[in-house]
Tab-separated table of C-alpha atoms in Angstrom:
chain	number	residue	atom	x	y	z
L	1	MET	CA	105.946	69.590	63.105
L	2	ASP	CA	104.474	72.983	63.880
L	3	LYS	CA	105.341	74.385	67.264
L	4	TYR	CA	102.833	74.288	70.088
L	5	ASP	CA	101.868	77.607	71.571
L	6	TYR	CA	102.704	76.280	75.048
L	7	LEU	CA	104.842	73.500	76.456
L	8	ILE	CA	103.409	72.947	79.945
L	9	VAL	CA	105.707	71.070	82.295
L	10	GLY	CA	103.664	69.300	84.943
L	11	ALA	CA	100.108	67.926	84.763
L	12	GLY	CA	99.198	69.089	88.260
L	13	LEU	CA	96.779	71.837	89.187
L	14	PHE	CA	98.666	74.867	87.895
L	15	GLY	CA	99.601	73.287	84.580
L	16	SER	CA	96.195	71.718	83.983
L	17	VAL	CA	94.210	74.874	84.765
L	18	PHE	CA	96.514	76.960	82.581
L	19	ALA	CA	96.207	74.420	79.745
L	20	HIS	CA	92.420	74.483	79.959
L	21	GLU	CA	92.287	78.263	79.827
L	22	MET	CA	94.610	78.428	76.834
L	23	THR	CA	92.870	75.689	74.851
L	24	GLN	CA	89.581	77.478	75.456
L	25	ARG	CA	91.180	80.481	73.759
L	26	GLY	CA	92.238	78.445	70.744
L	27	LYS	CA	95.860	77.908	71.756
L	28	SER	CA	97.689	74.610	71.325
L	29	CYS	CA	99.200	73.032	74.450
L	30	LEU	CA	101.538	70.104	74.974
L	31	VAL	CA	101.417	68.976	78.614
L	32	ILE	CA	104.241	66.726	79.766
L	33	ASP	CA	104.847	65.055	83.113
L	34	LYS	CA	107.627	62.797	84.321
L	35	ARG	CA	105.101	60.667	86.211
L	36	PRO	CA	103.002	58.054	84.376
L	37	HIS	CA	99.729	59.834	85.197
L	38	ILE	CA	98.061	63.234	85.197
L	39	GLY	CA	96.913	65.030	88.342
L	40	GLY	CA	100.211	65.632	90.124
L	41	ASN	CA	99.953	65.039	93.868
L	42	CYS	CA	96.134	64.983	93.624
L	43	TYR	CA	96.199	61.745	91.608
L	44	CYS	CA	93.860	59.017	92.866
L	45	ARG	CA	93.665	55.312	92.108
L	46	LYS	CA	91.119	52.636	92.944
L	47	GLN	CA	91.909	49.654	95.185
L	48	SER	CA	89.210	47.135	96.133
L	49	GLY	CA	86.583	49.685	95.139
L	50	ILE	CA	88.121	52.384	97.375
L	51	ILE	CA	89.420	55.698	96.002
L	52	VAL	CA	92.985	56.023	97.286
L	53	HIS	CA	94.719	59.419	97.480
L	54	GLU	CA	98.082	58.234	96.184
L	55	TYR	CA	100.155	61.141	97.535
L	56	GLY	CA	98.389	61.893	100.785
L	57	PRO	CA	94.988	63.392	101.572
L	58	HIS	CA	93.755	66.285	99.456
L	59	ILE	CA	90.706	68.048	100.870
L	60	PHE	CA	89.592	70.972	98.771
L	61	HIS	CA	88.609	74.095	100.697
L	62	THR	CA	88.278	77.744	99.770
L	63	ASP	CA	86.567	81.037	100.461
L	64	ASP	CA	87.174	82.154	96.879
L	65	GLU	CA	83.835	82.037	95.055
L	66	ARG	CA	85.565	82.386	91.700
L	67	VAL	CA	87.664	79.269	92.346
L	68	TRP	CA	84.751	77.290	93.840
L	69	GLY	CA	82.569	78.073	90.853
L	70	TYR	CA	85.417	77.196	88.518
L	71	VAL	CA	86.079	73.670	89.825
L	72	ASN	CA	82.360	72.893	90.067
L	73	GLN	CA	82.117	73.274	86.291
L	74	PHE	CA	84.014	70.016	85.977
L	75	VAL	CA	83.224	67.793	88.972
L	76	GLU	CA	80.718	67.427	91.778
L	77	PHE	CA	82.020	67.663	95.342
L	78	ASN	CA	80.749	65.637	98.275
L	79	GLY	CA	80.093	67.078	101.700
L	80	PHE	CA	83.261	65.815	103.377
L	81	VAL	CA	84.366	67.907	106.356
L	82	ASN	CA	87.938	67.539	107.576
L	83	SER	CA	87.855	66.705	111.299
L	84	PRO	CA	91.200	65.060	112.091
L	85	ILE	CA	92.129	63.321	115.328
L	86	ALA	CA	95.491	63.548	117.085
L	87	VAL	CA	96.888	60.654	119.112
L	88	TYR	CA	99.510	61.314	121.794
L	89	GLN	CA	100.710	58.484	124.046
L	90	GLY	CA	97.586	56.458	123.343
L	91	LYS	CA	95.100	59.230	124.033
L	92	ALA	CA	92.987	60.868	121.306
L	93	TYR	CA	92.404	64.608	120.945
L	94	ASN	CA	90.236	66.548	118.519
L	95	LEU	CA	91.773	68.888	115.987
L	96	PRO	CA	91.802	71.774	115.347
L	97	PHE	CA	92.536	73.257	118.768
L	98	SER	CA	89.007	73.837	120.034
L	99	MET	CA	86.859	73.440	123.119
L	100	ASN	CA	86.822	69.687	122.474
L	101	THR	CA	90.634	69.677	122.669
L	102	PHE	CA	90.732	71.812	125.812
L	103	CYS	CA	88.169	69.628	127.570
L	104	GLN	CA	90.177	66.527	126.676
L	105	LEU	CA	93.274	68.191	128.148
L	106	TRP	CA	91.876	69.843	131.273
L	107	GLY	CA	88.414	68.413	131.891
L	108	HIS	CA	85.074	70.135	131.381
L	109	ILE	CA	85.699	73.894	131.271
L	110	SER	CA	83.998	76.888	129.706
L	111	PRO	CA	85.440	78.991	126.843
L	112	THR	CA	86.216	81.707	129.393
L	113	ASP	CA	88.097	79.211	131.573
L	114	ALA	CA	90.016	77.828	128.587
L	115	LYS	CA	91.078	81.303	127.446
L	116	GLU	CA	92.202	82.172	130.969
L	117	LYS	CA	94.161	78.938	131.357
L	118	ILE	CA	95.987	79.542	128.082
L	119	ARG	CA	96.539	83.209	128.938
L	120	LEU	CA	98.138	82.341	132.287
L	121	GLN	CA	100.370	79.703	130.701
L	122	VAL	CA	101.489	82.093	127.982
L	123	GLU	CA	102.008	84.961	130.430
L	124	LYS	CA	104.447	82.891	132.507
L	125	LEU	CA	106.628	82.325	129.413
L	126	GLY	CA	107.241	86.034	128.804
L	127	ILE	CA	107.595	85.666	125.022
L	128	GLY	CA	107.739	88.949	123.094
L	129	GLU	CA	107.793	88.850	119.291
L	130	PRO	CA	108.072	85.137	118.357
L	131	ARG	CA	111.399	84.416	116.676
L	132	ASN	CA	110.697	80.822	115.664
L	133	LEU	CA	107.945	78.239	115.424
L	134	GLU	CA	108.302	77.087	119.019
L	135	GLU	CA	107.851	80.590	120.398
L	136	GLN	CA	104.972	81.237	118.008
L	137	ALA	CA	103.149	78.088	119.094
L	138	LEU	CA	103.791	78.652	122.798
L	139	SER	CA	102.540	82.226	122.528
L	140	MET	CA	99.337	80.955	120.882
L	141	VAL	CA	98.380	77.902	122.933
L	142	GLY	CA	100.795	77.532	125.856
L	143	PRO	CA	102.953	74.526	126.790
L	144	ASP	CA	100.212	71.922	127.417
L	145	VAL	CA	98.900	71.990	123.853
L	146	TYR	CA	102.336	72.593	122.362
L	147	GLU	CA	104.066	69.631	124.020
L	148	ARG	CA	101.299	67.131	123.257
L	149	LEU	CA	99.975	68.186	119.888
L	150	VAL	CA	102.484	70.413	118.095
L	151	LYS	CA	106.113	69.760	118.938
L	152	GLY	CA	106.623	66.104	118.014
L	153	TYR	CA	104.464	66.189	114.893
L	154	THR	CA	106.077	69.353	113.570
L	155	GLU	CA	109.630	68.201	114.178
L	156	LYS	CA	108.895	64.938	112.360
L	157	GLN	CA	107.290	66.813	109.478
L	158	TRP	CA	110.170	69.244	108.967
L	159	GLY	CA	113.104	67.182	110.205
L	160	ARG	CA	114.486	69.814	112.558
L	161	PRO	CA	113.770	71.313	115.991
L	162	CYS	CA	110.882	73.748	116.212
L	163	ARG	CA	113.339	76.398	117.409
L	164	GLU	CA	114.937	76.292	113.948
L	165	LEU	CA	111.685	76.682	111.991
L	166	PRO	CA	110.071	79.997	110.970
L	167	PRO	CA	107.037	81.103	113.019
L	168	SER	CA	104.906	81.442	109.868
L	169	ILE	CA	104.376	77.670	109.614
L	170	ILE	CA	102.282	77.396	112.774
L	171	ARG	CA	100.033	80.337	111.895
L	172	ARG	CA	98.122	78.031	109.551
L	173	LEU	CA	96.665	76.079	112.483
L	174	PRO	CA	93.177	77.236	113.548
L	175	LEU	CA	92.464	78.057	117.204
L	176	ARG	CA	88.868	78.447	118.320
L	177	PHE	CA	86.806	78.408	121.489
L	178	THR	CA	83.760	76.531	120.213
L	179	PHE	CA	82.949	72.812	120.069
L	180	ASP	CA	83.593	72.711	116.315
L	181	ASN	CA	85.785	69.949	114.846
L	182	ASN	CA	85.853	71.377	111.314
L	183	TYR	CA	89.571	71.899	110.700
L	184	PHE	CA	89.052	74.502	107.995
L	185	ASN	CA	87.270	77.804	108.400
L	186	SER	CA	86.632	77.919	104.659
L	187	ARG	CA	83.108	78.484	103.368
L	188	TYR	CA	83.411	75.739	100.719
L	189	GLN	CA	84.876	72.304	101.347
L	190	GLY	CA	84.804	68.756	100.037
L	191	VAL	CA	86.368	66.046	97.893
L	192	PRO	CA	85.337	65.362	94.283
L	193	ILE	CA	82.998	62.381	94.089
L	194	GLY	CA	85.071	59.545	92.660
L	195	GLY	CA	88.364	61.320	93.338
L	196	TYR	CA	90.335	64.047	91.599
L	197	ASN	CA	91.134	62.296	88.325
L	198	GLY	CA	87.906	63.438	86.680
L	199	LEU	CA	88.815	67.057	87.371
L	200	PHE	CA	92.135	66.730	85.574
L	201	GLU	CA	90.679	64.785	82.658
L	202	ALA	CA	88.209	67.611	82.115
L	203	LEU	CA	90.843	70.335	82.481
L	204	LEU	CA	93.212	68.663	80.020
L	205	LYS	CA	90.624	67.910	77.369
L	206	GLY	CA	91.882	69.446	74.146
L	207	SER	CA	95.550	69.391	75.141
L	208	ARG	CA	98.160	66.944	73.905
L	209	ILE	CA	99.449	64.912	76.859
L	210	ALA	CA	102.778	63.062	77.042
L	211	LEU	CA	103.540	61.150	80.245
L	212	GLY	CA	106.798	59.705	81.519
L	213	ILE	CA	108.654	62.592	79.874
L	214	ASP	CA	111.499	64.476	81.552
L	215	PHE	CA	111.523	68.142	80.557
L	216	PHE	CA	115.303	68.203	80.604
L	217	HIS	CA	115.349	65.656	77.791
L	218	VAL	CA	113.082	67.777	75.582
L	219	ASP	CA	114.191	70.359	73.017
L	220	ALA	CA	111.866	72.997	74.426
L	221	ASP	CA	112.776	75.741	71.950
L	222	ARG	CA	111.807	73.569	68.986
L	223	THR	CA	108.682	72.256	70.702
L	224	ALA	CA	106.810	75.398	71.747
L	225	ASN	CA	106.811	79.163	71.664
L	226	ARG	CA	106.369	79.508	75.421
L	227	ILE	CA	107.036	77.318	78.452
L	228	VAL	CA	104.975	76.944	81.622
L	229	PHE	CA	107.235	75.343	84.215
L	230	THR	CA	105.845	73.892	87.456
L	231	GLY	CA	108.876	71.884	88.523
L	232	PRO	CA	111.590	73.025	90.953
L	233	ILE	CA	112.794	76.445	89.858
L	234	ASP	CA	116.374	75.711	90.933
L	235	ALA	CA	116.430	72.623	88.691
L	236	PHE	CA	115.300	74.757	85.729
L	237	TYR	CA	118.445	76.839	86.163
L	238	GLY	CA	120.741	73.876	86.722
L	239	HIS	CA	121.145	74.704	90.428
L	240	ARG	CA	123.593	77.428	89.452
L	241	PHE	CA	123.312	79.170	92.828
L	242	GLY	CA	122.951	75.945	94.805
L	243	ARG	CA	120.085	73.604	95.619
L	244	LEU	CA	116.947	74.783	97.336
L	245	GLU	CA	115.818	72.600	100.225
L	246	TYR	CA	112.623	70.542	100.209
L	247	ARG	CA	110.948	67.938	102.384
L	248	SER	CA	109.953	64.627	100.900
L	249	LEU	CA	107.466	61.939	101.910
L	250	ARG	CA	107.270	58.164	101.870
L	251	PHE	CA	103.894	56.424	101.771
L	252	GLU	CA	103.247	52.943	103.126
L	253	THR	CA	99.845	51.613	102.014
L	254	GLU	CA	98.163	48.511	103.396
L	255	GLU	CA	94.777	46.822	102.956
L	256	PHE	CA	92.947	45.209	105.866
L	257	GLN	CA	90.093	42.731	105.878
L	258	THR	CA	87.901	44.959	108.009
L	259	ASP	CA	85.356	47.586	107.102
L	260	ASN	CA	86.756	50.224	109.488
L	261	TYR	CA	90.350	50.575	110.692
L	262	GLN	CA	90.450	53.849	112.650
L	263	GLY	CA	87.016	55.458	112.315
L	264	ASN	CA	88.293	58.661	110.720
L	265	ALA	CA	89.870	59.769	107.469
L	266	VAL	CA	92.911	61.412	109.084
L	267	VAL	CA	94.561	60.525	112.400
L	268	ASN	CA	97.755	62.385	113.341
L	269	TYR	CA	100.409	60.863	115.596
L	270	THR	CA	102.018	63.694	117.517
L	271	ASN	CA	104.480	61.739	119.668
L	272	ALA	CA	108.032	62.046	118.320
L	273	VAL	CA	108.781	58.349	118.938
L	274	VAL	CA	106.147	57.266	116.373
L	275	PRO	CA	107.981	57.389	113.022
L	276	PHE	CA	105.026	58.408	110.848
L	277	THR	CA	103.031	61.625	111.133
L	278	ARG	CA	99.582	60.334	110.250
L	279	ILE	CA	97.453	57.457	109.022
L	280	ILE	CA	94.942	58.046	106.249
L	281	GLU	CA	91.925	55.732	105.916
L	282	HIS	CA	90.798	56.538	102.409
L	283	LYS	CA	87.264	55.169	102.412
L	284	HIS	CA	86.150	57.786	104.956
L	285	PHE	CA	86.577	60.552	102.376
L	286	GLU	CA	83.478	59.157	100.652
L	287	SER	CA	81.743	57.189	103.437
L	288	GLY	CA	82.825	53.969	101.768
L	289	TRP	CA	80.687	50.842	102.116
L	290	GLN	CA	83.382	48.341	101.094
L	291	PRO	CA	83.995	45.262	103.302
L	292	THR	CA	87.755	45.960	103.344
L	293	THR	CA	89.704	49.130	103.994
L	294	VAL	CA	92.917	50.754	102.731
L	295	ILE	CA	95.170	52.849	104.947
L	296	THR	CA	98.316	54.852	104.228
L	297	ARG	CA	101.006	55.733	106.754
L	298	GLU	CA	102.836	58.945	105.889
L	299	TYR	CA	106.539	59.240	106.717
L	300	PRO	CA	108.304	62.592	106.238
L	301	GLU	CA	111.822	62.249	104.883
L	302	THR	CA	114.831	64.355	104.104
L	303	TRP	CA	114.819	65.320	100.449
L	304	VAL	CA	117.800	64.176	98.387
L	305	PRO	CA	118.379	64.595	94.640
L	306	GLY	CA	116.195	62.093	92.817
L	307	ALA	CA	113.525	62.009	95.522
L	308	GLU	CA	110.160	63.708	95.092
L	309	PRO	CA	110.120	67.276	96.472
L	310	TYR	CA	106.829	67.877	98.281
L	311	TYR	CA	107.308	70.903	100.537
L	312	PRO	CA	109.572	73.937	100.105
L	313	VAL	CA	111.504	74.755	103.279
L	314	ASN	CA	110.835	78.487	103.494
L	315	ASP	CA	113.388	79.464	106.092
L	316	GLU	CA	115.543	82.562	105.814
L	317	ALA	CA	118.449	80.875	104.010
L	318	ASN	CA	116.272	79.120	101.412
L	319	ASN	CA	114.157	82.213	100.773
L	320	ALA	CA	117.321	84.212	100.140
L	321	LEU	CA	118.511	81.564	97.685
L	322	TYR	CA	115.121	81.490	95.986
L	323	ALA	CA	115.267	85.262	95.534
L	324	LYS	CA	118.282	84.762	93.264
L	325	TYR	CA	116.357	82.299	91.089
L	326	GLU	CA	113.295	84.533	91.115
L	327	ALA	CA	115.420	87.384	89.773
L	328	LEU	CA	116.420	85.175	86.837
L	329	ALA	CA	112.811	84.149	86.293
L	330	ARG	CA	111.688	87.769	86.026
L	331	GLN	CA	114.041	88.214	83.098
L	332	GLU	CA	112.503	85.343	81.122
L	333	GLU	CA	110.403	86.476	78.199
L	334	ASN	CA	108.966	83.086	77.255
L	335	VAL	CA	108.800	81.144	80.526
L	336	ILE	CA	106.064	81.213	83.188
L	337	PHE	CA	106.812	79.628	86.569
L	338	GLY	CA	103.968	78.361	88.746
L	339	GLY	CA	102.822	75.951	91.427
L	340	ARG	CA	104.481	75.102	94.726
L	341	LEU	CA	107.816	74.141	93.225
L	342	GLY	CA	107.980	76.762	90.505
L	343	SER	CA	107.153	79.498	93.024
L	344	TYR	CA	108.928	77.872	95.990
L	345	ARG	CA	106.119	78.466	98.443
L	346	TYR	CA	103.399	76.492	100.190
L	347	TYR	CA	100.088	76.765	98.332
L	348	ASP	CA	96.683	75.336	99.122
L	349	MET	CA	94.879	73.912	96.108
L	350	ASP	CA	92.584	76.887	95.711
L	351	GLN	CA	95.575	79.244	95.745
L	352	VAL	CA	97.248	77.259	92.960
L	353	ILE	CA	94.090	77.437	90.853
L	354	ALA	CA	93.718	81.177	91.466
L	355	ALA	CA	97.365	81.747	90.513
L	356	ALA	CA	96.946	79.715	87.308
L	357	LEU	CA	93.799	81.633	86.357
L	358	ASP	CA	95.600	84.911	86.989
L	359	ALA	CA	98.567	83.788	84.881
L	360	ALA	CA	96.227	82.831	82.038
L	361	GLU	CA	94.457	86.193	82.202
L	362	LYS	CA	97.800	87.967	82.107
L	363	GLU	CA	98.704	86.049	78.959
L	364	VAL	CA	95.676	87.315	77.062
């Protein structure tokens, strides 16, 4: 058998976009994935007529016109706007942190009053340069918002106290003084009509696909001239410097004989005593009409070998360990690393696509 030009490990966003770009240039690609489906964590399935996001909610958002134009070649997006709700001790609050949130906390106040209330709370704390996530959050929103809506959720998500987490994590959360419940500030936003599978089917058209295949059981050198690896970079190198740390997730999905379970696509549970971080009601991503509904409870878990790694833990120790693997990767002549796990960093979907497009351009 002739060699493929590329062996692409992982049929998620990075691998699929790269495969599309290479096949469009006349290159041959073999795309393998250890899972029994394409699409990576964006994979969707249908249950009782409802599109279910199998690995948690994926809402596409971007300000990058190149990326927005790119994905719209393949699928049509609906007008879904992410407006999550947070529940703390039985009371609901709007997210992101906005005038709706502040009014729910303190009663009807003006933007000027809300800014002053937060300023006074922060001033009393006397925090200089934030050294950890807790100090970062407190210096942004003060203790009222932090204790109700940040602390418990974040510690469940990452499995450690906020004082032990880097401040960079909390900087992703929007803070605004308008009555706007749109979580993202991005210009473009939505979910593909019918789910994400159509996007991946279009991207992978022209590539050879082999599912249920473990890369470490493949003779890569005989299979292809070059490798695109989107799995954990430490696994690629046999964990020679030690294992990088990840967070994993467990999903508990249930169907109910009602047309509306919680009235919103995403509801976060920010109290530490509630074991899950959020409940997803999938039909609300597409304004579903079905007489039943499907929900998923999301439980963060400690990653152990054999579990699915979802989130890199980018603290100081893990970043230092990753730097050793990155140094090895830079020496590779025929291997490209990409995606969250291959790059050991948190990426939004549009950032993964942009990185894959850039990697493809660099190749040619």
